[in-house]
Amino acid sequence: MADSNSSTDSVSIDVETIYLGGKEHIVRTGCGSVSVIVYGDQEKPPLITYPDLALNHMSCFQGLFFCPEAASLLLHNFCIYHISPPGHELGAAAICPEEPVPSVDDLADQIVEVLNYFGLRSVMCMGVTAGAYILTLFAIKHRERVLGLILVSPVCRAPSWSEWFYNKVMSNLLYFYGMCGLLKDFLLYRYFSKEVRGSAEVPESDIAQACRRLLDERQSINILRFLQAIDGRPDITQGLKKLQCRTLIFVGDSSPFHSEALHMTAKLDRRFSALVEVQECGSMVTEEQPHAMLIPMEYFLMGYGLYRPNQFSGSPRSPLSPSCIAPELLSPESMGLKLKPIKTRIESKLLSEQR
């Protein structure tokens, strides 16, 4: 890790009792402070995460990292750096309304400052919807800093008319009423399938109820600022051609961003990308069906020589580098993935492509 004493603009705060062994670092950047929760051995290859709107790592990635098989795969191979959008961390104070609202470019460049603070050269990335857009933009602008992308219900185009309408309604609710019940309904629609959200006949699931409680902790002004940044995002479809890393995309077939994920997949280089569609699932696959992510991620990471502990006894401590990866491992066929939409559910299985 970079020596924090070398930067007067950064401060590290221990909150291990809150974050179950993680450590929070508050990194001051050119467009405000950002919270980063670090889990694991910092000698291991880094994986950074970025959540969706109004979420942080506790509400967006907890399901995945509490899934034993996925946790063993990820925590065995990586040190995890959970980046929160400005003001989305646990206990965050309201950001001063006079502060300029950051653009998506500002948020992507902020990640560079975070990596520099920790002394990280290149990273694996995992993001959900808005977070997936920020990480994709980061990968386009700073190709040499990204080893791979794991994107969940991603978007790459400017907001559609329907998304623009929903964003406008949510902006007005945030501005006039704060985190009210109707706003939570809009956000749960964004995150989850109807099976999880419930109905008049079916009660709301435990996952949705827990998410409602976590949303109460967010500061309305902070969510509004992130929403304004995402609502003003440009179309980065053309930039996808510049990506030099491999990409694995997950999307629930009930996600409002399903068509966006299909569009993005179609624009990526098919030699280095794969799509996994998760049945009866909303946008936040990490929380709703985290088990469906396990096998695709396993095959994806095999391309980097990374395995679950029961398959690989050593503890990888060298930074991932394309120079130390055999060229044949960079092919999507080596991931065991077919380069077309794969229907899956919790019992996910990927079929190896015959060459």
PDB file of N, CA and C in Angstrom, residues 10 37 52 56 66 83 91 93 102 109 114 148 152 164 182 221 223 231 255 263 272 294-295 303 312 315 335 346 353:
ATOM      1  N   SER A  10      -5.047  12.696   2.658  1.00  0.00           N
ATOM      2  CA  SER A  10      -5.725  11.437   2.897  1.00  0.00           C
ATOM      3  C   SER A  10      -5.601  11.060   4.366  1.00  0.00           C
ATOM      4  N   ILE A  37     -13.445   0.828   1.667  1.00  0.00           N
ATOM      5  CA  ILE A  37     -13.336  -0.220   2.676  1.00  0.00           C
ATOM      6  C   ILE A  37     -12.456  -1.313   2.100  1.00  0.00           C
ATOM      7  N   ASP A  52     -24.365   0.558  -7.143  1.00  0.00           N
ATOM      8  CA  ASP A  52     -25.385   1.311  -7.872  1.00  0.00           C
ATOM      9  C   ASP A  52     -25.859   2.498  -7.034  1.00  0.00           C
ATOM     10  N   ASN A  56     -24.192   1.207  -1.013  1.00  0.00           N
ATOM     11  CA  ASN A  56     -22.762   1.077  -0.764  1.00  0.00           C
ATOM     12  C   ASN A  56     -22.436  -0.414  -0.733  1.00  0.00           C
ATOM     13  N   PHE A  66     -21.154 -12.752   1.150  1.00  0.00           N
ATOM     14  CA  PHE A  66     -21.600 -13.647   2.206  1.00  0.00           C
ATOM     15  C   PHE A  66     -21.939 -15.028   1.657  1.00  0.00           C
ATOM     16  N   ILE A  83     -15.259   0.792  -3.112  1.00  0.00           N
ATOM     17  CA  ILE A  83     -15.335   2.242  -3.261  1.00  0.00           C
ATOM     18  C   ILE A  83     -16.802   2.656  -3.208  1.00  0.00           C
ATOM     19  N   GLY A  91     -22.873   6.188   7.624  1.00  0.00           N
ATOM     20  CA  GLY A  91     -22.666   7.316   8.516  1.00  0.00           C
ATOM     21  C   GLY A  91     -22.233   8.598   7.837  1.00  0.00           C
ATOM     22  N   ALA A  93     -22.079  12.215   6.273  1.00  0.00           N
ATOM     23  CA  ALA A  93     -22.789  13.474   6.496  1.00  0.00           C
ATOM     24  C   ALA A  93     -23.289  14.005   5.156  1.00  0.00           C
ATOM     25  N   PRO A 102     -20.293  16.482  -9.122  1.00  0.00           N
ATOM     26  CA  PRO A 102     -19.302  15.865 -10.010  1.00  0.00           C
ATOM     27  C   PRO A 102     -19.965  15.244 -11.232  1.00  0.00           C
ATOM     28  N   ASP A 109     -12.346   9.637 -12.881  1.00  0.00           N
ATOM     29  CA  ASP A 109     -10.989  10.110 -12.582  1.00  0.00           C
ATOM     30  C   ASP A 109     -10.686  10.016 -11.093  1.00  0.00           C
ATOM     31  N   VAL A 114      -7.788   7.237  -6.123  1.00  0.00           N
ATOM     32  CA  VAL A 114      -7.881   6.179  -5.117  1.00  0.00           C
ATOM     33  C   VAL A 114      -6.788   5.135  -5.348  1.00  0.00           C
ATOM     34  N   GLY A 148      -9.539  -6.415 -15.920  1.00  0.00           N
ATOM     35  CA  GLY A 148     -10.762  -7.074 -16.347  1.00  0.00           C
ATOM     36  C   GLY A 148     -11.971  -6.385 -15.743  1.00  0.00           C
ATOM     37  N   VAL A 152     -22.431  -5.894 -13.681  1.00  0.00           N
ATOM     38  CA  VAL A 152     -23.752  -6.419 -13.358  1.00  0.00           C
ATOM     39  C   VAL A 152     -24.804  -5.413 -13.812  1.00  0.00           C
ATOM     40  N   TRP A 164     -34.988   8.427 -18.101  1.00  0.00           N
ATOM     41  CA  TRP A 164     -34.975   9.860 -17.822  1.00  0.00           C
ATOM     42  C   TRP A 164     -36.197  10.256 -16.995  1.00  0.00           C
ATOM     43  N   LEU A 182     -42.305   6.298  -1.307  1.00  0.00           N
ATOM     44  CA  LEU A 182     -42.459   6.201  -2.759  1.00  0.00           C
ATOM     45  C   LEU A 182     -41.102   6.146  -3.450  1.00  0.00           C
ATOM     46  N   ILE A 221     -29.490  14.441  -0.139  1.00  0.00           N
ATOM     47  CA  ILE A 221     -28.721  15.324  -1.017  1.00  0.00           C
ATOM     48  C   ILE A 221     -27.578  14.575  -1.683  1.00  0.00           C
ATOM     49  N   ILE A 223     -27.513  11.326  -2.464  1.00  0.00           N
ATOM     50  CA  ILE A 223     -28.087  10.479  -3.510  1.00  0.00           C
ATOM     51  C   ILE A 223     -28.449  11.324  -4.722  1.00  0.00           C
ATOM     52  N   ASP A 231     -27.554  10.753 -14.460  1.00  0.00           N
ATOM     53  CA  ASP A 231     -28.568  11.190 -15.410  1.00  0.00           C
ATOM     54  C   ASP A 231     -27.957  12.011 -16.542  1.00  0.00           C
ATOM     55  N   SER A 255     -34.546  -7.251 -15.191  1.00  0.00           N
ATOM     56  CA  SER A 255     -33.941  -5.949 -14.919  1.00  0.00           C
ATOM     57  C   SER A 255     -34.474  -4.890 -15.873  1.00  0.00           C
ATOM     58  N   HIS A 263     -27.344  -4.519 -25.431  1.00  0.00           N
ATOM     59  CA  HIS A 263     -26.717  -3.564 -26.350  1.00  0.00           C
ATOM     60  C   HIS A 263     -25.218  -3.476 -26.096  1.00  0.00           C
ATOM     61  N   PHE A 272     -13.448 -11.301 -26.394  1.00  0.00           N
ATOM     62  CA  PHE A 272     -13.004 -11.044 -25.026  1.00  0.00           C
ATOM     63  C   PHE A 272     -14.159 -10.670 -24.101  1.00  0.00           C
ATOM     64  N   LEU A 294     -21.301 -17.535  -9.470  1.00  0.00           N
ATOM     65  CA  LEU A 294     -20.114 -18.288  -9.059  1.00  0.00           C
ATOM     66  C   LEU A 294     -19.386 -18.965 -10.212  1.00  0.00           C
ATOM     67  N   ILE A 295     -20.077 -19.849 -10.932  1.00  0.00           N
ATOM     68  CA  ILE A 295     -19.401 -20.632 -11.973  1.00  0.00           C
ATOM     69  C   ILE A 295     -18.892 -19.743 -13.111  1.00  0.00           C
ATOM     70  N   GLY A 303      -8.879 -17.695 -16.502  1.00  0.00           N
ATOM     71  CA  GLY A 303      -8.070 -17.086 -17.550  1.00  0.00           C
ATOM     72  C   GLY A 303      -6.899 -16.301 -17.010  1.00  0.00           C
ATOM     73  N   PHE A 312      -6.647 -24.852  -5.835  1.00  0.00           N
ATOM     74  CA  PHE A 312      -5.332 -24.229  -5.950  1.00  0.00           C
ATOM     75  C   PHE A 312      -4.878 -23.861  -4.551  1.00  0.00           C
ATOM     76  N   SER A 315      -1.306 -19.250  -2.378  1.00  0.00           N
ATOM     77  CA  SER A 315      -1.951 -17.950  -2.208  1.00  0.00           C
ATOM     78  C   SER A 315      -1.312 -16.967  -3.157  1.00  0.00           C
ATOM     79  N   MET A 335     -12.082 -19.566 -20.978  1.00  0.00           N
ATOM     80  CA  MET A 335     -12.930 -19.339 -19.818  1.00  0.00           C
ATOM     81  C   MET A 335     -14.035 -20.388 -19.737  1.00  0.00           C
ATOM     82  N   ILE A 346     -29.766 -20.179 -10.235  1.00  0.00           N
ATOM     83  CA  ILE A 346     -28.824 -20.474  -9.160  1.00  0.00           C
ATOM     84  C   ILE A 346     -27.944 -21.666  -9.530  1.00  0.00           C
ATOM     85  N   GLU A 353     -16.955 -24.387 -24.946  1.00  0.00           N
ATOM     86  CA  GLU A 353     -17.121 -24.329 -26.403  1.00  0.00           C
ATOM     87  C   GLU A 353     -16.119 -25.250 -27.078  1.00  0.00           C
TER      88      GLU A 353
END
